[in-house]
Amino acid sequence: MIRSPGLMLAVLLAGLFSLHGCAVFDRSYTEPEVHLANVEMLKSNLWEQSFRLRLRVDNPNSRNLPVRGMHYQVYLNNMRLATGVTDRAFDVPAYGTEYFNVTVRSNIWRHLGDLVKLVEHQQPVNYRIEGHISTGLFFSPKLTLREEGTINPSDMSF
């Protein structure tokens, strides 16, 4: 029987690290890819605008990816449009894809003049979504979320 708390902790940690095939310690893990699939305006008033972002998560790994929450920031032409969090939980199957929606609230009026000029001159609008995805797995680091692209002004309406 082990009587020392320090020795018990060392034995427990050694046992954890000796697990073969444990997904937590597998170094061959590839981060999933997150892509913006659609943007939809939900409502707009003078103080706040609501958008629905539809994101696609592609899991290139041989095991399910649990998503337990996310913190994100949305940028248009390097102007921070919105930040937010979601606690929607879902699993992305191994070698699979899952779509999910995020509601974004913002006040774009301070940037509206710049955005209207871009649309009038038919200049592309760059977007960027950054953040972290929490998997809820024990000892698992947060996954980095970074998606960039361009929106064609002819597809935008105000």
CSV table of N, CA and C in Angstrom, one decimal:
chain,number,residue,atom,x,y,z
A,1,MET,N,0.8,-1.2,0.0
A,1,MET,CA,0.0,0.0,0.0
A,1,MET,C,0.9,1.2,0.0
A,2,ILE,N,0.5,2.2,-0.9
A,2,ILE,CA,1.3,3.5,-1.0
A,2,ILE,C,0.8,4.5,0.0
A,3,ARG,N,1.7,5.0,0.9
A,3,ARG,CA,1.2,5.9,1.9
A,3,ARG,C,1.6,7.4,1.6
A,4,SER,N,2.5,7.6,0.8
A,4,SER,CA,2.9,9.0,0.5
A,4,SER,C,2.1,9.6,-0.6
A,5,PRO,N,1.4,10.7,-0.4
A,5,PRO,CA,0.6,11.4,-1.4
A,5,PRO,C,1.4,11.7,-2.7
A,6,GLY,N,2.7,12.1,-2.5
A,6,GLY,CA,3.5,12.4,-3.7
A,6,GLY,C,3.8,11.2,-4.5
A,7,LEU,N,4.1,10.1,-3.8
A,7,LEU,CA,4.3,8.8,-4.6
A,7,LEU,C,3.1,8.3,-5.3
A,8,MET,N,1.9,8.5,-4.6
A,8,MET,CA,0.6,8.1,-5.2
A,8,MET,C,0.4,8.9,-6.5
A,9,LEU,N,0.7,10.2,-6.5
A,9,LEU,CA,0.5,11.1,-7.6
A,9,LEU,C,1.4,10.7,-8.7
A,10,ALA,N,2.7,10.4,-8.4
A,10,ALA,CA,3.7,9.9,-9.4
A,10,ALA,C,3.2,8.6,-10.1
A,11,VAL,N,2.7,7.7,-9.3
A,11,VAL,CA,2.3,6.4,-9.8
A,11,VAL,C,1.1,6.6,-10.7
A,12,LEU,N,0.1,7.5,-10.3
A,12,LEU,CA,-1.0,7.8,-11.1
A,12,LEU,C,-0.6,8.4,-12.5
A,13,LEU,N,0.2,9.4,-12.4
A,13,LEU,CA,0.7,10.1,-13.7
A,13,LEU,C,1.4,9.1,-14.6
A,14,ALA,N,2.3,8.3,-14.0
A,14,ALA,CA,3.0,7.3,-14.8
A,14,ALA,C,2.0,6.3,-15.5
A,15,GLY,N,1.0,6.0,-14.8
A,15,GLY,CA,-0.1,5.1,-15.4
A,15,GLY,C,-0.8,5.8,-16.5
A,16,LEU,N,-1.1,7.1,-16.3
A,16,LEU,CA,-1.8,7.8,-17.4
A,16,LEU,C,-0.9,7.9,-18.7
A,17,PHE,N,0.4,8.2,-18.5
A,17,PHE,CA,1.3,8.4,-19.6
A,17,PHE,C,1.7,7.1,-20.3
A,18,SER,N,1.4,6.0,-19.6
A,18,SER,CA,1.7,4.7,-20.2
A,18,SER,C,0.6,4.1,-21.0
A,19,LEU,N,-0.5,4.8,-21.1
A,19,LEU,CA,-1.6,4.4,-21.9
A,19,LEU,C,-1.3,4.5,-23.4
A,20,HIS,N,-1.3,3.4,-24.1
A,20,HIS,CA,-1.0,3.4,-25.5
A,20,HIS,C,-2.3,3.6,-26.3
A,21,GLY,N,-2.2,4.4,-27.3
A,21,GLY,CA,-3.3,4.7,-28.2
A,21,GLY,C,-4.3,5.7,-27.6
A,22,CYS,N,-4.0,6.3,-26.5
A,22,CYS,CA,-4.9,7.3,-25.9
A,22,CYS,C,-4.9,8.5,-26.7
A,23,ALA,N,-6.1,9.0,-27.1
A,23,ALA,CA,-6.3,10.1,-28.0
A,23,ALA,C,-5.7,11.4,-27.4
A,24,VAL,N,-5.7,11.5,-26.1
A,24,VAL,CA,-5.3,12.7,-25.4
A,24,VAL,C,-3.8,12.9,-25.7
A,25,PHE,N,-3.0,11.9,-25.8
A,25,PHE,CA,-1.5,12.0,-25.9
A,25,PHE,C,-1.1,11.7,-27.3
A,26,ASP,N,-1.9,11.5,-28.2
A,26,ASP,CA,-1.6,11.2,-29.6
A,26,ASP,C,-1.0,12.4,-30.3
A,27,ARG,N,0.2,12.4,-30.7
A,27,ARG,CA,0.8,13.5,-31.4
A,27,ARG,C,0.5,13.6,-32.9
A,28,SER,N,-0.2,12.6,-33.4
A,28,SER,CA,-0.5,12.6,-34.9
A,28,SER,C,-1.9,13.3,-35.1
A,29,TYR,N,-2.4,14.0,-34.1
A,29,TYR,CA,-3.7,14.7,-34.3
A,29,TYR,C,-3.5,15.9,-35.2
A,30,THR,N,-4.4,16.1,-36.1
A,30,THR,CA,-4.5,17.2,-37.0
A,30,THR,C,-5.6,18.1,-36.7
A,31,GLU,N,-5.4,19.4,-36.5
A,31,GLU,CA,-6.5,20.3,-36.2
A,31,GLU,C,-7.5,20.4,-37.3
A,32,PRO,N,-8.8,20.5,-36.9
A,32,PRO,CA,-9.9,20.5,-37.9
A,32,PRO,C,-9.8,21.8,-38.7
A,33,GLU,N,-10.4,21.9,-39.8
A,33,GLU,CA,-10.6,23.1,-40.6
A,33,GLU,C,-11.9,23.6,-40.4
A,34,VAL,N,-12.0,24.9,-40.3
A,34,VAL,CA,-13.3,25.6,-40.1
A,34,VAL,C,-13.5,26.6,-41.2
A,35,HIS,N,-14.6,26.6,-41.9
A,35,HIS,CA,-14.9,27.4,-43.1
A,35,HIS,C,-16.2,28.1,-42.9
A,36,LEU,N,-16.3,29.4,-43.4
A,36,LEU,CA,-17.5,30.1,-43.4
A,36,LEU,C,-18.3,29.6,-44.6
A,37,ALA,N,-19.5,29.1,-44.4
A,37,ALA,CA,-20.4,28.5,-45.4
A,37,ALA,C,-21.4,29.5,-45.9
A,38,ASN,N,-21.9,30.4,-45.0
A,38,ASN,CA,-23.0,31.3,-45.3
A,38,ASN,C,-23.1,32.4,-44.3
A,39,VAL,N,-23.6,33.6,-44.7
A,39,VAL,CA,-23.9,34.7,-43.8
A,39,VAL,C,-25.3,35.2,-44.1
A,40,GLU,N,-26.1,35.3,-43.1
A,40,GLU,CA,-27.5,35.7,-43.3
A,40,GLU,C,-27.8,36.9,-42.3
A,41,MET,N,-28.4,38.0,-42.8
A,41,MET,CA,-28.8,39.1,-41.9
A,41,MET,C,-30.1,38.6,-41.2
A,42,LEU,N,-30.2,38.7,-39.9
A,42,LEU,CA,-31.4,38.3,-39.2
A,42,LEU,C,-32.3,39.5,-38.9
A,43,LYS,N,-31.7,40.5,-38.3
A,43,LYS,CA,-32.5,41.8,-38.0
A,43,LYS,C,-31.5,42.9,-37.9
A,44,SER,N,-32.0,44.1,-38.1
A,44,SER,CA,-31.2,45.3,-38.0
A,44,SER,C,-32.0,46.4,-37.4
A,45,ASN,N,-31.4,47.1,-36.5
A,45,ASN,CA,-32.0,48.4,-36.0
A,45,ASN,C,-30.8,49.4,-35.8
A,46,LEU,N,-31.1,50.5,-35.3
A,46,LEU,CA,-30.1,51.5,-35.1
A,46,LEU,C,-29.0,51.1,-34.2
A,47,TRP,N,-29.3,50.3,-33.2
A,47,TRP,CA,-28.3,50.0,-32.1
A,47,TRP,C,-27.6,48.7,-32.3
A,48,GLU,N,-28.3,47.8,-33.0
A,48,GLU,CA,-27.7,46.4,-33.1
A,48,GLU,C,-28.1,45.7,-34.4
A,49,GLN,N,-27.2,44.9,-34.9
A,49,GLN,CA,-27.5,44.1,-36.1
A,49,GLN,C,-27.2,42.7,-35.7
A,50,SER,N,-28.0,41.7,-36.2
A,50,SER,CA,-27.8,40.3,-35.9
A,50,SER,C,-27.6,39.6,-37.2
A,51,PHE,N,-26.6,38.8,-37.2
A,51,PHE,CA,-26.2,37.9,-38.4
A,51,PHE,C,-26.2,36.5,-37.9
A,52,ARG,N,-26.5,35.6,-38.9
A,52,ARG,CA,-26.2,34.2,-38.6
A,52,ARG,C,-25.1,33.7,-39.5
A,53,LEU,N,-24.0,33.3,-38.9
A,53,LEU,CA,-22.9,32.7,-39.6
A,53,LEU,C,-23.1,31.2,-39.6
A,54,ARG,N,-23.0,30.6,-40.8
A,54,ARG,CA,-23.0,29.1,-40.9
A,54,ARG,C,-21.6,28.7,-41.1
A,55,LEU,N,-21.1,27.9,-40.2
A,55,LEU,CA,-19.7,27.4,-40.2
A,55,LEU,C,-19.7,25.9,-40.5
A,56,ARG,N,-18.7,25.5,-41.3
A,56,ARG,CA,-18.5,24.1,-41.5
A,56,ARG,C,-17.2,23.6,-40.9
A,57,VAL,N,-17.2,22.5,-40.1
A,57,VAL,CA,-16.0,22.0,-39.5
A,57,VAL,C,-15.7,20.7,-40.2
A,58,ASP,N,-14.5,20.6,-40.7
A,58,ASP,CA,-14.0,19.3,-41.3
A,58,ASP,C,-13.0,18.7,-40.4
A,59,ASN,N,-13.3,17.4,-40.0
A,59,ASN,CA,-12.4,16.7,-39.1
A,59,ASN,C,-11.6,15.7,-39.9
A,60,PRO,N,-10.3,15.9,-40.0
A,60,PRO,CA,-9.4,15.0,-40.8
A,60,PRO,C,-8.8,13.9,-40.0
A,61,ASN,N,-9.3,13.7,-38.8
A,61,ASN,CA,-8.8,12.7,-37.9
A,61,ASN,C,-9.6,11.4,-37.9
A,62,SER,N,-9.0,10.3,-37.3
A,62,SER,CA,-9.6,9.0,-37.3
A,62,SER,C,-10.5,8.8,-36.0
A,63,ARG,N,-10.8,9.9,-35.3
A,63,ARG,CA,-11.6,9.8,-34.1
A,63,ARG,C,-12.6,11.1,-34.1
A,64,ASN,N,-13.7,10.9,-33.4
A,64,ASN,CA,-14.6,12.0,-33.3
A,64,ASN,C,-14.0,13.2,-32.7
A,65,LEU,N,-14.5,14.4,-33.0
A,65,LEU,CA,-14.0,15.6,-32.4
A,65,LEU,C,-15.2,16.2,-31.7
A,66,PRO,N,-15.2,16.2,-30.3
A,66,PRO,CA,-16.2,16.9,-29.6
A,66,PRO,C,-16.0,18.4,-29.5
A,67,VAL,N,-17.0,19.2,-29.8
A,67,VAL,CA,-16.9,20.6,-29.7
A,67,VAL,C,-17.9,21.0,-28.6
A,68,ARG,N,-17.4,21.6,-27.6
A,68,ARG,CA,-18.2,22.0,-26.4
A,68,ARG,C,-18.3,23.5,-26.2
A,69,GLY,N,-17.7,24.3,-27.0
A,69,GLY,CA,-17.9,25.7,-26.9
A,69,GLY,C,-16.9,26.4,-27.8
A,70,MET,N,-17.1,27.7,-28.0
A,70,MET,CA,-16.3,28.5,-28.9
A,70,MET,C,-16.3,29.9,-28.5
A,71,HIS,N,-15.2,30.6,-28.6
A,71,HIS,CA,-15.0,32.0,-28.5
A,71,HIS,C,-14.5,32.5,-29.9
A,72,TYR,N,-15.1,33.6,-30.4
A,72,TYR,CA,-14.8,34.0,-31.7
A,72,TYR,C,-14.8,35.5,-31.9
A,73,GLN,N,-14.1,36.0,-32.9
A,73,GLN,CA,-14.1,37.4,-33.3
A,73,GLN,C,-14.3,37.5,-34.8
A,74,VAL,N,-15.1,38.4,-35.3
A,74,VAL,CA,-15.3,38.5,-36.8
A,74,VAL,C,-14.8,39.9,-37.2
A,75,TYR,N,-14.0,39.9,-38.3
A,75,TYR,CA,-13.4,41.1,-38.8
A,75,TYR,C,-13.8,41.2,-40.3
A,76,LEU,N,-14.1,42.5,-40.7
A,76,LEU,CA,-14.3,42.8,-42.1
A,76,LEU,C,-13.3,43.9,-42.4
A,77,ASN,N,-12.4,43.6,-43.4
A,77,ASN,CA,-11.3,44.5,-43.8
A,77,ASN,C,-10.6,45.0,-42.6
A,78,ASN,N,-10.2,44.1,-41.7
A,78,ASN,CA,-9.4,44.4,-40.5
A,78,ASN,C,-10.2,45.2,-39.5
A,79,MET,N,-11.5,45.5,-39.7
A,79,MET,CA,-12.3,46.2,-38.7
A,79,MET,C,-13.0,45.1,-37.9
A,80,ARG,N,-12.9,45.1,-36.6
A,80,ARG,CA,-13.6,44.1,-35.7
A,80,ARG,C,-15.1,44.4,-35.8
A,81,LEU,N,-15.8,43.5,-36.4
A,81,LEU,CA,-17.2,43.6,-36.5
A,81,LEU,C,-17.9,43.1,-35.2
A,82,ALA,N,-17.5,42.0,-34.7
A,82,ALA,CA,-18.2,41.4,-33.6
A,82,ALA,C,-17.3,40.4,-32.9
A,83,THR,N,-17.7,40.1,-31.6
A,83,THR,CA,-17.1,39.1,-30.8
A,83,THR,C,-18.2,38.3,-30.2
A,84,GLY,N,-18.0,37.1,-29.8
A,84,GLY,CA,-19.0,36.4,-29.1
A,84,GLY,C,-18.5,35.0,-28.6
A,85,VAL,N,-19.4,34.3,-28.0
A,85,VAL,CA,-19.2,33.0,-27.5
A,85,VAL,C,-20.4,32.1,-27.8
A,86,THR,N,-20.2,30.8,-27.9
A,86,THR,CA,-21.3,29.9,-28.0
A,86,THR,C,-21.0,28.6,-27.2
A,87,ASP,N,-22.0,28.1,-26.6
A,87,ASP,CA,-21.8,26.9,-25.8
A,87,ASP,C,-22.5,25.7,-26.4
A,88,ARG,N,-22.9,25.8,-27.7
A,88,ARG,CA,-23.5,24.7,-28.4
A,88,ARG,C,-22.6,23.5,-28.5
A,89,ALA,N,-23.0,22.4,-28.0
A,89,ALA,CA,-22.2,21.2,-28.0
A,89,ALA,C,-22.6,20.3,-29.2
A,90,PHE,N,-21.6,19.8,-29.9
A,90,PHE,CA,-21.9,18.8,-31.0
A,90,PHE,C,-20.6,18.0,-31.2
A,91,ASP,N,-20.7,16.9,-32.0
A,91,ASP,CA,-19.6,16.1,-32.3
A,91,ASP,C,-19.4,16.1,-33.8
A,92,VAL,N,-18.1,16.2,-34.3
A,92,VAL,CA,-17.8,16.1,-35.7
A,92,VAL,C,-17.3,14.7,-35.9
A,93,PRO,N,-17.9,13.8,-36.7
A,93,PRO,CA,-17.5,12.5,-36.8
A,93,PRO,C,-16.1,12.4,-37.4
A,94,ALA,N,-15.4,11.2,-37.2
A,94,ALA,CA,-14.1,11.0,-37.7
A,94,ALA,C,-14.2,11.1,-39.2
A,95,TYR,N,-13.2,11.8,-39.9
A,95,TYR,CA,-13.2,12.0,-41.3
A,95,TYR,C,-14.5,12.6,-41.8
A,96,GLY,N,-15.2,13.4,-41.0
A,96,GLY,CA,-16.5,13.9,-41.4
A,96,GLY,C,-16.6,15.4,-41.3
A,97,THR,N,-17.8,15.8,-41.6
A,97,THR,CA,-18.1,17.3,-41.6
A,97,THR,C,-19.3,17.5,-40.8
A,98,GLU,N,-19.4,18.7,-40.1
A,98,GLU,CA,-20.5,19.1,-39.4
A,98,GLU,C,-20.7,20.6,-39.6
A,99,TYR,N,-22.0,21.0,-39.8
A,99,TYR,CA,-22.3,22.4,-39.9
A,99,TYR,C,-22.9,22.9,-38.6
A,100,PHE,N,-22.7,24.2,-38.3
A,100,PHE,CA,-23.4,24.7,-37.1
A,100,PHE,C,-23.5,26.2,-37.3
A,101,ASN,N,-24.5,26.8,-36.7
A,101,ASN,CA,-24.8,28.2,-36.8
A,101,ASN,C,-24.4,29.0,-35.6
A,102,VAL,N,-23.9,30.2,-35.8
A,102,VAL,CA,-23.5,31.1,-34.7
A,102,VAL,C,-24.2,32.4,-35.0
A,103,THR,N,-24.9,32.9,-34.0
A,103,THR,CA,-25.5,34.2,-34.1
A,103,THR,C,-24.6,35.3,-33.6
A,104,VAL,N,-24.3,36.3,-34.5
A,104,VAL,CA,-23.4,37.3,-34.2
A,104,VAL,C,-24.2,38.6,-34.0
A,105,ARG,N,-23.9,39.4,-33.0
A,105,ARG,CA,-24.5,40.7,-32.8
A,105,ARG,C,-23.5,41.7,-32.8
A,106,SER,N,-23.8,42.8,-33.5
A,106,SER,CA,-22.8,43.9,-33.7
A,106,SER,C,-23.5,45.2,-33.9
A,107,ASN,N,-22.7,46.3,-33.9
A,107,ASN,CA,-23.1,47.6,-34.3
A,107,ASN,C,-22.2,48.0,-35.4
A,108,ILE,N,-22.6,47.8,-36.6
A,108,ILE,CA,-21.7,48.2,-37.7
A,108,ILE,C,-21.9,49.6,-38.2
A,109,TRP,N,-22.8,50.4,-37.6
A,109,TRP,CA,-23.0,51.7,-38.1
A,109,TRP,C,-21.8,52.6,-38.2
A,110,ARG,N,-20.9,52.4,-37.2
A,110,ARG,CA,-19.6,53.2,-37.2
A,110,ARG,C,-18.7,52.8,-38.4
A,111,HIS,N,-18.9,51.6,-39.0
A,111,HIS,CA,-18.2,51.2,-40.1
A,111,HIS,C,-19.0,51.2,-41.4
A,112,LEU,N,-20.2,51.6,-41.4
A,112,LEU,CA,-21.1,51.5,-42.5
A,112,LEU,C,-20.6,52.3,-43.7
A,113,GLY,N,-20.1,53.6,-43.4
A,113,GLY,CA,-19.6,54.4,-44.5
A,113,GLY,C,-18.5,53.8,-45.3
A,114,ASP,N,-17.6,53.2,-44.6
A,114,ASP,CA,-16.4,52.5,-45.3
A,114,ASP,C,-16.9,51.3,-46.1
A,115,LEU,N,-17.9,50.5,-45.5
A,115,LEU,CA,-18.4,49.3,-46.2
A,115,LEU,C,-19.2,49.7,-47.4
A,116,VAL,N,-20.0,50.8,-47.4
A,116,VAL,CA,-20.8,51.2,-48.5
A,116,VAL,C,-19.8,51.7,-49.6
A,117,LYS,N,-18.7,52.4,-49.3
A,117,LYS,CA,-17.8,52.8,-50.3
A,117,LYS,C,-17.2,51.6,-51.0
A,118,LEU,N,-16.8,50.6,-50.3
A,118,LEU,CA,-16.3,49.4,-50.9
A,118,LEU,C,-17.3,48.7,-51.8
A,119,VAL,N,-18.5,48.7,-51.4
A,119,VAL,CA,-19.6,48.1,-52.3
A,119,VAL,C,-19.8,49.0,-53.5
A,120,GLU,N,-19.9,50.3,-53.4
A,120,GLU,CA,-20.1,51.2,-54.5
A,120,GLU,C,-19.0,51.1,-55.5
A,121,HIS,N,-17.7,50.9,-55.1
A,121,HIS,CA,-16.6,50.8,-56.0
A,121,HIS,C,-16.3,49.3,-56.4
A,122,GLN,N,-17.2,48.4,-56.0
A,122,GLN,CA,-17.1,47.0,-56.3
A,122,GLN,C,-15.7,46.4,-55.8
A,123,GLN,N,-15.2,46.9,-54.7
A,123,GLN,CA,-14.0,46.4,-54.1
A,123,GLN,C,-14.3,45.2,-53.3
A,124,PRO,N,-13.5,44.1,-53.3
A,124,PRO,CA,-13.8,43.0,-52.5
A,124,PRO,C,-13.6,43.3,-51.0
A,125,VAL,N,-14.4,42.6,-50.2
A,125,VAL,CA,-14.4,42.8,-48.7
A,125,VAL,C,-13.8,41.6,-48.1
A,126,ASN,N,-12.6,41.8,-47.4
A,126,ASN,CA,-12.0,40.6,-46.8
A,126,ASN,C,-12.6,40.4,-45.4
A,127,TYR,N,-12.8,39.1,-45.1
A,127,TYR,CA,-13.3,38.8,-43.8
A,127,TYR,C,-12.3,37.8,-43.1
A,128,ARG,N,-12.4,37.8,-41.8
A,128,ARG,CA,-11.5,36.9,-41.0
A,128,ARG,C,-12.3,36.6,-39.7
A,129,ILE,N,-12.3,35.3,-39.4
A,129,ILE,CA,-12.9,34.8,-38.2
A,129,ILE,C,-11.8,34.1,-37.4
A,130,GLU,N,-11.6,34.6,-36.1
A,130,GLU,CA,-10.6,34.0,-35.3
A,130,GLU,C,-11.2,33.6,-34.0
A,131,GLY,N,-10.6,32.7,-33.3
A,131,GLY,CA,-11.1,32.3,-32.0
A,131,GLY,C,-10.5,31.0,-31.5
A,132,HIS,N,-11.2,30.4,-30.6
A,132,HIS,CA,-10.7,29.1,-30.0
A,132,HIS,C,-11.9,28.2,-29.8
A,133,ILE,N,-11.7,26.9,-30.1
A,133,ILE,CA,-12.7,25.9,-29.9
A,133,ILE,C,-12.3,25.1,-28.7
A,134,SER,N,-13.3,24.9,-27.8
A,134,SER,CA,-13.0,24.0,-26.6
A,134,SER,C,-13.6,22.7,-26.9
A,135,THR,N,-12.8,21.6,-26.7
A,135,THR,CA,-13.3,20.2,-26.9
A,135,THR,C,-13.8,19.6,-25.7
A,136,GLY,N,-13.5,20.1,-24.5
A,136,GLY,CA,-13.9,19.5,-23.3
A,136,GLY,C,-13.2,18.2,-22.9
A,137,LEU,N,-12.2,17.8,-23.7
A,137,LEU,CA,-11.4,16.6,-23.4
A,137,LEU,C,-10.4,16.9,-22.3
A,138,PHE,N,-10.2,16.0,-21.5
A,138,PHE,CA,-9.2,16.1,-20.4
A,138,PHE,C,-7.8,16.3,-20.9
A,139,PHE,N,-7.1,17.3,-20.4
A,139,PHE,CA,-5.7,17.6,-20.8
A,139,PHE,C,-5.7,18.1,-22.3
A,140,SER,N,-6.8,18.4,-22.9
A,140,SER,CA,-6.8,18.8,-24.3
A,140,SER,C,-6.7,20.4,-24.4
A,141,PRO,N,-5.7,20.8,-25.3
A,141,PRO,CA,-5.6,22.3,-25.5
A,141,PRO,C,-6.8,22.8,-26.3
A,142,LYS,N,-7.0,24.1,-26.2
A,142,LYS,CA,-8.1,24.7,-27.1
A,142,LYS,C,-7.6,24.6,-28.5
A,143,LEU,N,-8.5,24.4,-29.5
A,143,LEU,CA,-8.1,24.4,-30.9
A,143,LEU,C,-8.2,25.8,-31.4
A,144,THR,N,-7.3,26.2,-32.3
A,144,THR,CA,-7.3,27.5,-32.9
A,144,THR,C,-8.2,27.5,-34.0
A,145,LEU,N,-9.0,28.6,-34.1
A,145,LEU,CA,-10.0,28.8,-35.2
A,145,LEU,C,-9.5,30.0,-36.0
A,146,ARG,N,-9.2,29.9,-37.3
A,146,ARG,CA,-8.8,31.0,-38.1
A,146,ARG,C,-9.3,30.7,-39.5
A,147,GLU,N,-10.2,31.5,-40.0
A,147,GLU,CA,-10.8,31.4,-41.3
A,147,GLU,C,-10.7,32.8,-42.0
A,148,GLU,N,-10.2,32.8,-43.2
A,148,GLU,CA,-10.1,34.1,-44.0
A,148,GLU,C,-10.7,33.9,-45.4
A,149,GLY,N,-11.2,34.9,-45.9
A,149,GLY,CA,-11.7,34.9,-47.3
A,149,GLY,C,-12.1,36.2,-47.8
A,150,THR,N,-12.7,36.2,-48.9
A,150,THR,CA,-13.2,37.5,-49.6
A,150,THR,C,-14.6,37.3,-49.9
A,151,ILE,N,-15.4,38.4,-49.7
A,151,ILE,CA,-16.8,38.5,-50.0
A,151,ILE,C,-16.9,39.4,-51.3
A,152,ASN,N,-17.6,38.9,-52.3
A,152,ASN,CA,-17.8,39.7,-53.5
A,152,ASN,C,-18.9,40.7,-53.2
A,153,PRO,N,-18.6,42.0,-53.5
A,153,PRO,CA,-19.6,43.1,-53.2
A,153,PRO,C,-20.9,42.9,-53.9
A,154,SER,N,-20.9,42.2,-55.1
A,154,SER,CA,-22.2,42.0,-55.8
A,154,SER,C,-23.1,41.1,-55.1
A,155,ASP,N,-22.6,40.3,-54.1
A,155,ASP,CA,-23.4,39.4,-53.3
A,155,ASP,C,-23.9,40.1,-52.0
A,156,MET,N,-23.5,41.3,-51.8
A,156,MET,CA,-23.9,42.0,-50.5
A,156,MET,C,-25.0,43.0,-50.8
A,157,SER,N,-25.9,43.2,-49.8
A,157,SER,CA,-26.9,44.2,-50.0
A,157,SER,C,-27.1,44.9,-48.6
A,158,PHE,N,-27.5,46.1,-48.6
A,158,PHE,CA,-27.7,46.9,-47.4
A,158,PHE,C,-29.1,47.4,-47.4
